[in-house]
Amino acid sequence: MNMTLQTGNLVRNFELKYMGNGTPFATSSLAVNRGNDSVEFYPVIVYGNYAEKLSEIAQKGTKVQIVGSIKNSKYEVNGIKRNSAQIVIQNLIFM
């Protein structure tokens, strides 16, 4: 099962965009404090009507808990193969 639960603060407001077929999606980043002055940053994405709602109400600095799955992607830039991962939000709870 691919599921993650992370609690942290939104690094920036959600940026709302639309796919070619009109489906809305929104992206942001989550800062998670791991203790000992260690912070990890995770890119997050949400799709559909939930993306439109979160882009209106979730703001930079807000403490949230995210339930989602990890999506890995492979792509190529100037002949260099790269990998990336992001959390696909299924549920977001304001803390």
Short mmCIF file of N, CA, C and O in Angstrom, two decimals:
data_model
loop_
_atom_site.label_atom_id
_atom_site.label_comp_id
_atom_site.label_asym_id
_atom_site.label_seq_id
_atom_site.Cartn_x
_atom_site.Cartn_y
_atom_site.Cartn_z
N MET A 1 0.84 -1.17 0.00
CA MET A 1 0.00 0.00 0.00
C MET A 1 0.89 1.24 0.00
O MET A 1 1.83 1.34 0.78
N ASN A 2 0.61 2.18 -0.86
CA ASN A 2 1.38 3.42 -0.97
C ASN A 2 0.61 4.52 -0.25
O ASN A 2 -0.29 5.13 -0.82
N MET A 3 0.96 4.78 1.02
CA MET A 3 0.27 5.81 1.77
C MET A 3 1.27 6.51 2.70
O MET A 3 2.15 5.86 3.27
N THR A 4 1.13 7.82 2.80
CA THR A 4 1.98 8.58 3.71
C THR A 4 1.12 9.55 4.50
O THR A 4 0.09 10.04 4.02
N LEU A 5 1.54 9.83 5.72
CA LEU A 5 0.89 10.80 6.60
C LEU A 5 1.98 11.75 7.07
O LEU A 5 2.95 11.32 7.69
N GLN A 6 1.85 13.02 6.73
CA GLN A 6 2.85 14.02 7.07
C GLN A 6 2.18 15.23 7.72
O GLN A 6 1.12 15.66 7.27
N THR A 7 2.81 15.77 8.77
CA THR A 7 2.33 16.98 9.42
C THR A 7 3.41 18.04 9.30
O THR A 7 4.57 17.77 9.59
N GLY A 8 3.02 19.22 8.84
CA GLY A 8 3.99 20.29 8.67
C GLY A 8 3.30 21.59 8.29
O GLY A 8 2.10 21.74 8.46
N ASN A 9 4.09 22.51 7.76
CA ASN A 9 3.58 23.82 7.37
C ASN A 9 3.71 24.01 5.87
O ASN A 9 4.72 23.61 5.28
N LEU A 10 2.69 24.64 5.28
CA LEU A 10 2.75 24.94 3.85
C LEU A 10 3.81 26.00 3.61
O LEU A 10 3.84 27.03 4.29
N VAL A 11 4.69 25.75 2.67
CA VAL A 11 5.79 26.66 2.36
C VAL A 11 5.29 27.83 1.51
O VAL A 11 5.82 28.93 1.59
N ARG A 12 4.27 27.58 0.71
CA ARG A 12 3.71 28.63 -0.15
C ARG A 12 2.24 28.33 -0.39
O ARG A 12 1.78 27.22 -0.14
N ASN A 13 1.52 29.33 -0.88
CA ASN A 13 0.13 29.12 -1.24
C ASN A 13 0.05 28.11 -2.38
O ASN A 13 0.97 28.00 -3.18
N PHE A 14 -1.07 27.40 -2.46
CA PHE A 14 -1.27 26.48 -3.58
C PHE A 14 -1.37 27.27 -4.88
O PHE A 14 -2.02 28.32 -4.93
N GLU A 15 -0.72 26.77 -5.92
CA GLU A 15 -0.79 27.39 -7.24
C GLU A 15 -1.73 26.55 -8.10
O GLU A 15 -1.45 25.39 -8.39
N LEU A 16 -2.86 27.14 -8.47
CA LEU A 16 -3.89 26.44 -9.22
C LEU A 16 -3.61 26.53 -10.72
O LEU A 16 -3.34 27.62 -11.24
N LYS A 17 -3.69 25.38 -11.40
CA LYS A 17 -3.52 25.32 -12.86
C LYS A 17 -4.55 24.33 -13.40
O LYS A 17 -5.22 23.64 -12.64
N TYR A 18 -4.62 24.26 -14.73
CA TYR A 18 -5.57 23.34 -15.37
C TYR A 18 -4.85 22.52 -16.43
O TYR A 18 -4.04 23.05 -17.18
N MET A 19 -5.19 21.23 -16.47
CA MET A 19 -4.65 20.35 -17.50
C MET A 19 -5.32 20.66 -18.83
O MET A 19 -6.32 21.38 -18.87
N GLY A 20 -4.80 20.10 -19.90
CA GLY A 20 -5.36 20.31 -21.23
C GLY A 20 -6.83 19.93 -21.33
O GLY A 20 -7.58 20.53 -22.08
N ASN A 21 -7.25 18.94 -20.55
CA ASN A 21 -8.65 18.50 -20.58
C ASN A 21 -9.54 19.28 -19.63
O ASN A 21 -10.71 18.96 -19.46
N GLY A 22 -8.96 20.30 -18.95
CA GLY A 22 -9.75 21.15 -18.05
C GLY A 22 -9.74 20.73 -16.60
O GLY A 22 -10.32 21.41 -15.75
N THR A 23 -9.09 19.62 -16.28
CA THR A 23 -9.02 19.16 -14.90
C THR A 23 -8.13 20.08 -14.07
O THR A 23 -6.98 20.31 -14.42
N PRO A 24 -8.66 20.60 -12.96
CA PRO A 24 -7.84 21.47 -12.12
C PRO A 24 -6.84 20.67 -11.28
O PRO A 24 -7.11 19.53 -10.89
N PHE A 25 -5.68 21.27 -11.03
CA PHE A 25 -4.72 20.72 -10.09
C PHE A 25 -4.00 21.88 -9.43
O PHE A 25 -3.91 22.98 -9.96
N ALA A 26 -3.51 21.62 -8.21
CA ALA A 26 -2.80 22.68 -7.47
C ALA A 26 -1.57 22.08 -6.82
O ALA A 26 -1.59 20.93 -6.36
N THR A 27 -0.49 22.87 -6.79
CA THR A 27 0.77 22.41 -6.21
C THR A 27 1.23 23.36 -5.11
O THR A 27 0.92 24.55 -5.12
N SER A 28 1.99 22.80 -4.19
CA SER A 28 2.60 23.57 -3.12
C SER A 28 3.77 22.74 -2.58
O SER A 28 4.16 21.74 -3.19
N SER A 29 4.30 23.15 -1.44
CA SER A 29 5.35 22.39 -0.76
C SER A 29 5.02 22.34 0.71
O SER A 29 4.42 23.26 1.27
N LEU A 30 5.44 21.26 1.36
CA LEU A 30 5.21 21.06 2.78
C LEU A 30 6.55 20.96 3.49
O LEU A 30 7.42 20.19 3.07
N ALA A 31 6.73 21.76 4.55
CA ALA A 31 7.93 21.69 5.38
C ALA A 31 7.60 20.86 6.62
O ALA A 31 6.67 21.17 7.36
N VAL A 32 8.37 19.78 6.83
CA VAL A 32 8.14 18.88 7.95
C VAL A 32 9.35 18.92 8.87
O VAL A 32 10.48 18.63 8.45
N ASN A 33 9.12 19.30 10.13
CA ASN A 33 10.19 19.38 11.12
C ASN A 33 10.51 17.99 11.63
O ASN A 33 9.64 17.30 12.16
N ARG A 34 11.74 17.55 11.46
CA ARG A 34 12.16 16.22 11.88
C ARG A 34 12.92 16.25 13.21
O ARG A 34 13.43 15.24 13.66
N GLY A 35 13.00 17.41 13.86
CA GLY A 35 13.72 17.54 15.12
C GLY A 35 15.19 17.80 14.89
O GLY A 35 15.70 17.71 13.77
N ASN A 36 15.90 18.17 15.96
CA ASN A 36 17.32 18.48 15.87
C ASN A 36 17.62 19.48 14.76
O ASN A 36 18.59 19.34 14.01
N ASP A 37 16.75 20.50 14.63
CA ASP A 37 16.92 21.54 13.62
C ASP A 37 16.94 20.99 12.20
O ASP A 37 17.55 21.56 11.31
N SER A 38 16.29 19.87 11.97
CA SER A 38 16.23 19.25 10.64
C SER A 38 14.82 19.43 10.06
O SER A 38 13.83 19.09 10.70
N VAL A 39 14.76 19.99 8.86
CA VAL A 39 13.49 20.18 8.17
C VAL A 39 13.58 19.54 6.79
O VAL A 39 14.57 19.70 6.09
N GLU A 40 12.54 18.80 6.43
CA GLU A 40 12.46 18.20 5.10
C GLU A 40 11.34 18.87 4.33
O GLU A 40 10.30 19.20 4.91
N PHE A 41 11.54 19.06 3.04
CA PHE A 41 10.55 19.71 2.19
C PHE A 41 10.02 18.71 1.17
O PHE A 41 10.80 18.00 0.53
N TYR A 42 8.70 18.66 1.04
CA TYR A 42 8.05 17.74 0.11
C TYR A 42 7.15 18.50 -0.85
O TYR A 42 6.29 19.27 -0.41
N PRO A 43 7.30 18.30 -2.16
CA PRO A 43 6.33 18.87 -3.09
C PRO A 43 5.01 18.10 -2.96
O PRO A 43 5.01 16.88 -2.78
N VAL A 44 3.90 18.83 -3.01
CA VAL A 44 2.58 18.20 -2.90
C VAL A 44 1.72 18.66 -4.06
O VAL A 44 1.89 19.75 -4.61
N ILE A 45 0.77 17.80 -4.45
CA ILE A 45 -0.15 18.11 -5.54
C ILE A 45 -1.52 17.55 -5.19
O ILE A 45 -1.63 16.53 -4.50
N VAL A 46 -2.55 18.24 -5.65
CA VAL A 46 -3.93 17.80 -5.44
C VAL A 46 -4.70 18.04 -6.73
O VAL A 46 -4.41 19.00 -7.45
N TYR A 47 -5.66 17.16 -7.03
CA TYR A 47 -6.40 17.22 -8.29
C TYR A 47 -7.89 17.46 -8.06
O TYR A 47 -8.41 17.19 -6.98
N GLY A 48 -8.56 17.93 -9.11
CA GLY A 48 -10.01 18.06 -9.10
C GLY A 48 -10.54 19.25 -8.33
O GLY A 48 -9.84 20.23 -8.09
N ASN A 49 -11.80 19.14 -7.92
CA ASN A 49 -12.46 20.23 -7.19
C ASN A 49 -11.74 20.55 -5.89
O ASN A 49 -11.75 21.70 -5.43
N TYR A 50 -11.14 19.54 -5.28
CA TYR A 50 -10.39 19.74 -4.04
C TYR A 50 -9.23 20.70 -4.28
O TYR A 50 -8.89 21.51 -3.41
N ALA A 51 -8.63 20.66 -5.45
CA ALA A 51 -7.55 21.58 -5.80
C ALA A 51 -8.04 23.02 -5.81
O ALA A 51 -7.38 23.93 -5.30
N GLU A 52 -9.22 23.23 -6.39
CA GLU A 52 -9.77 24.58 -6.44
C GLU A 52 -10.08 25.09 -5.03
O GLU A 52 -9.79 26.25 -4.71
N LYS A 53 -10.64 24.25 -4.19
CA LYS A 53 -10.96 24.65 -2.81
C LYS A 53 -9.71 24.97 -2.01
O LYS A 53 -9.64 26.00 -1.34
N LEU A 54 -8.72 24.08 -2.07
CA LEU A 54 -7.50 24.31 -1.29
C LEU A 54 -6.75 25.55 -1.77
O LEU A 54 -6.16 26.27 -0.95
N SER A 55 -6.79 25.84 -3.06
CA SER A 55 -6.09 27.02 -3.56
C SER A 55 -6.75 28.30 -3.04
O SER A 55 -6.10 29.34 -2.97
N GLU A 56 -8.01 28.22 -2.66
CA GLU A 56 -8.71 29.38 -2.11
C GLU A 56 -8.47 29.56 -0.61
O GLU A 56 -8.40 30.69 -0.13
N ILE A 57 -8.36 28.45 0.14
CA ILE A 57 -8.37 28.58 1.61
C ILE A 57 -7.05 28.25 2.30
O ILE A 57 -6.81 28.74 3.40
N ALA A 58 -6.22 27.42 1.72
CA ALA A 58 -4.96 27.03 2.37
C ALA A 58 -3.89 28.07 2.06
O ALA A 58 -3.65 28.39 0.89
N GLN A 59 -3.26 28.61 3.09
CA GLN A 59 -2.29 29.68 2.90
C GLN A 59 -0.91 29.30 3.42
O GLN A 59 -0.78 28.46 4.32
N LYS A 60 0.08 29.97 2.88
CA LYS A 60 1.47 29.81 3.30
C LYS A 60 1.57 29.91 4.82
O LYS A 60 0.96 30.78 5.43
N GLY A 61 2.32 28.99 5.42
CA GLY A 61 2.54 29.00 6.86
C GLY A 61 1.52 28.21 7.66
O GLY A 61 1.74 27.94 8.84
N THR A 62 0.41 27.81 7.04
CA THR A 62 -0.63 27.06 7.74
C THR A 62 -0.12 25.68 8.12
O THR A 62 0.48 24.99 7.30
N LYS A 63 -0.37 25.28 9.37
CA LYS A 63 0.00 23.94 9.82
C LYS A 63 -1.09 22.98 9.38
O LYS A 63 -2.27 23.20 9.66
N VAL A 64 -0.69 21.92 8.68
CA VAL A 64 -1.64 20.95 8.13
C VAL A 64 -1.12 19.53 8.33
O VAL A 64 0.06 19.31 8.55
N GLN A 65 -2.04 18.60 8.24
CA GLN A 65 -1.70 17.18 8.19
C GLN A 65 -2.20 16.66 6.85
O GLN A 65 -3.36 16.89 6.49
N ILE A 66 -1.32 16.01 6.12
CA ILE A 66 -1.65 15.52 4.78
C ILE A 66 -1.63 14.00 4.77
O ILE A 66 -0.69 13.37 5.26
N VAL A 67 -2.68 13.43 4.22
CA VAL A 67 -2.74 12.00 3.94
C VAL A 67 -2.72 11.87 2.43
O VAL A 67 -3.48 12.53 1.72
N GLY A 68 -1.82 11.05 1.93
CA GLY A 68 -1.72 10.90 0.49
C GLY A 68 -0.84 9.74 0.09
O GLY A 68 -0.45 8.91 0.91
N SER A 69 -0.52 9.72 -1.18
CA SER A 69 0.36 8.68 -1.72
C SER A 69 1.56 9.34 -2.37
O SER A 69 1.51 10.51 -2.75
N ILE A 70 2.64 8.60 -2.49
CA ILE A 70 3.85 9.11 -3.11
C ILE A 70 3.86 8.71 -4.58
O ILE A 70 3.69 7.54 -4.92
N LYS A 71 4.05 9.71 -5.45
CA LYS A 71 4.09 9.47 -6.89
C LYS A 71 5.51 9.77 -7.37
O LYS A 71 6.02 10.87 -7.19
N ASN A 72 6.14 8.77 -7.97
CA ASN A 72 7.48 8.93 -8.54
C ASN A 72 7.37 9.17 -10.04
O ASN A 72 6.55 8.55 -10.72
N SER A 73 8.21 10.06 -10.53
CA SER A 73 8.22 10.38 -11.96
C SER A 73 9.64 10.35 -12.48
O SER A 73 10.58 10.68 -11.76
N LYS A 74 9.78 9.95 -13.73
CA LYS A 74 11.07 9.99 -14.41
C LYS A 74 10.94 10.91 -15.61
O LYS A 74 9.92 10.89 -16.30
N TYR A 75 11.96 11.72 -15.84
CA TYR A 75 11.95 12.62 -16.98
C TYR A 75 13.38 12.90 -17.40
O TYR A 75 14.33 12.51 -16.72
N GLU A 76 13.53 13.58 -18.53
CA GLU A 76 14.86 13.85 -19.07
C GLU A 76 14.98 15.34 -19.39
O GLU A 76 14.07 15.94 -19.96
N VAL A 77 16.09 15.95 -18.98
CA VAL A 77 16.37 17.35 -19.26
C VAL A 77 17.76 17.43 -19.89
O VAL A 77 18.74 17.01 -19.28
N ASN A 78 17.82 17.94 -21.10
CA ASN A 78 19.09 18.07 -21.82
C ASN A 78 19.89 16.76 -21.83
O ASN A 78 21.10 16.75 -21.63
N GLY A 79 19.18 15.65 -22.04
CA GLY A 79 19.83 14.35 -22.12
C GLY A 79 20.17 13.72 -20.77
O GLY A 79 20.71 12.63 -20.72
N ILE A 80 19.86 14.42 -19.69
CA ILE A 80 20.15 13.88 -18.34
C ILE A 80 18.86 13.33 -17.75
O ILE A 80 17.86 14.04 -17.65
N LYS A 81 18.90 12.04 -17.36
CA LYS A 81 17.72 11.41 -16.77
C LYS A 81 17.59 11.83 -15.31
O LYS A 81 18.58 11.86 -14.57
N ARG A 82 16.37 12.16 -14.92
CA ARG A 82 16.09 12.63 -13.56
C ARG A 82 14.90 11.88 -12.99
O ARG A 82 14.07 11.34 -13.72
N ASN A 83 14.85 11.85 -11.67
CA ASN A 83 13.73 11.27 -10.94
C ASN A 83 13.18 12.33 -10.00
O ASN A 83 13.94 13.16 -9.48
N SER A 84 11.89 12.30 -9.76
CA SER A 84 11.29 13.19 -8.78
C SER A 84 10.17 12.45 -8.08
O SER A 84 9.64 11.45 -8.58
N ALA A 85 9.82 12.94 -6.91
CA ALA A 85 8.72 12.36 -6.14
C ALA A 85 7.89 13.49 -5.55
O ALA A 85 8.42 14.56 -5.24
N GLN A 86 6.59 13.27 -5.44
CA GLN A 86 5.72 14.23 -4.81
C GLN A 86 4.60 13.49 -4.10
O GLN A 86 4.31 12.33 -4.41
N ILE A 87 4.00 14.17 -3.14
CA ILE A 87 2.88 13.59 -2.41
C ILE A 87 1.59 14.01 -3.09
O ILE A 87 1.35 15.21 -3.28
N VAL A 88 0.78 13.04 -3.48
CA VAL A 88 -0.53 13.31 -4.06
C VAL A 88 -1.52 13.32 -2.90
O VAL A 88 -1.73 12.30 -2.23
N ILE A 89 -2.09 14.49 -2.64
CA ILE A 89 -2.98 14.67 -1.48
C ILE A 89 -4.32 14.00 -1.71
O ILE A 89 -4.98 14.24 -2.71
N GLN A 90 -4.71 13.19 -0.72
CA GLN A 90 -6.05 12.61 -0.71
C GLN A 90 -6.93 13.32 0.31
O GLN A 90 -8.13 13.44 0.15
N ASN A 91 -6.27 13.78 1.40
CA ASN A 91 -7.00 14.51 2.44
C ASN A 91 -6.03 15.47 3.11
O ASN A 91 -4.87 15.13 3.34
N LEU A 92 -6.49 16.68 3.43
CA LEU A 92 -5.70 17.67 4.12
C LEU A 92 -6.51 18.17 5.31
O LEU A 92 -7.67 18.55 5.15
N ILE A 93 -5.90 18.14 6.49
CA ILE A 93 -6.57 18.56 7.72
C ILE A 93 -5.84 19.79 8.25
O ILE A 93 -4.60 19.76 8.41
N PHE A 94 -6.57 20.85 8.52
CA PHE A 94 -5.97 22.04 9.13
C PHE A 94 -5.78 21.78 10.61
O PHE A 94 -6.69 21.34 11.29
N MET A 95 -4.60 22.08 11.11
CA MET A 95 -4.28 21.81 12.52
C MET A 95 -4.52 23.03 13.38
O MET A 95 -4.38 24.12 13.02
#
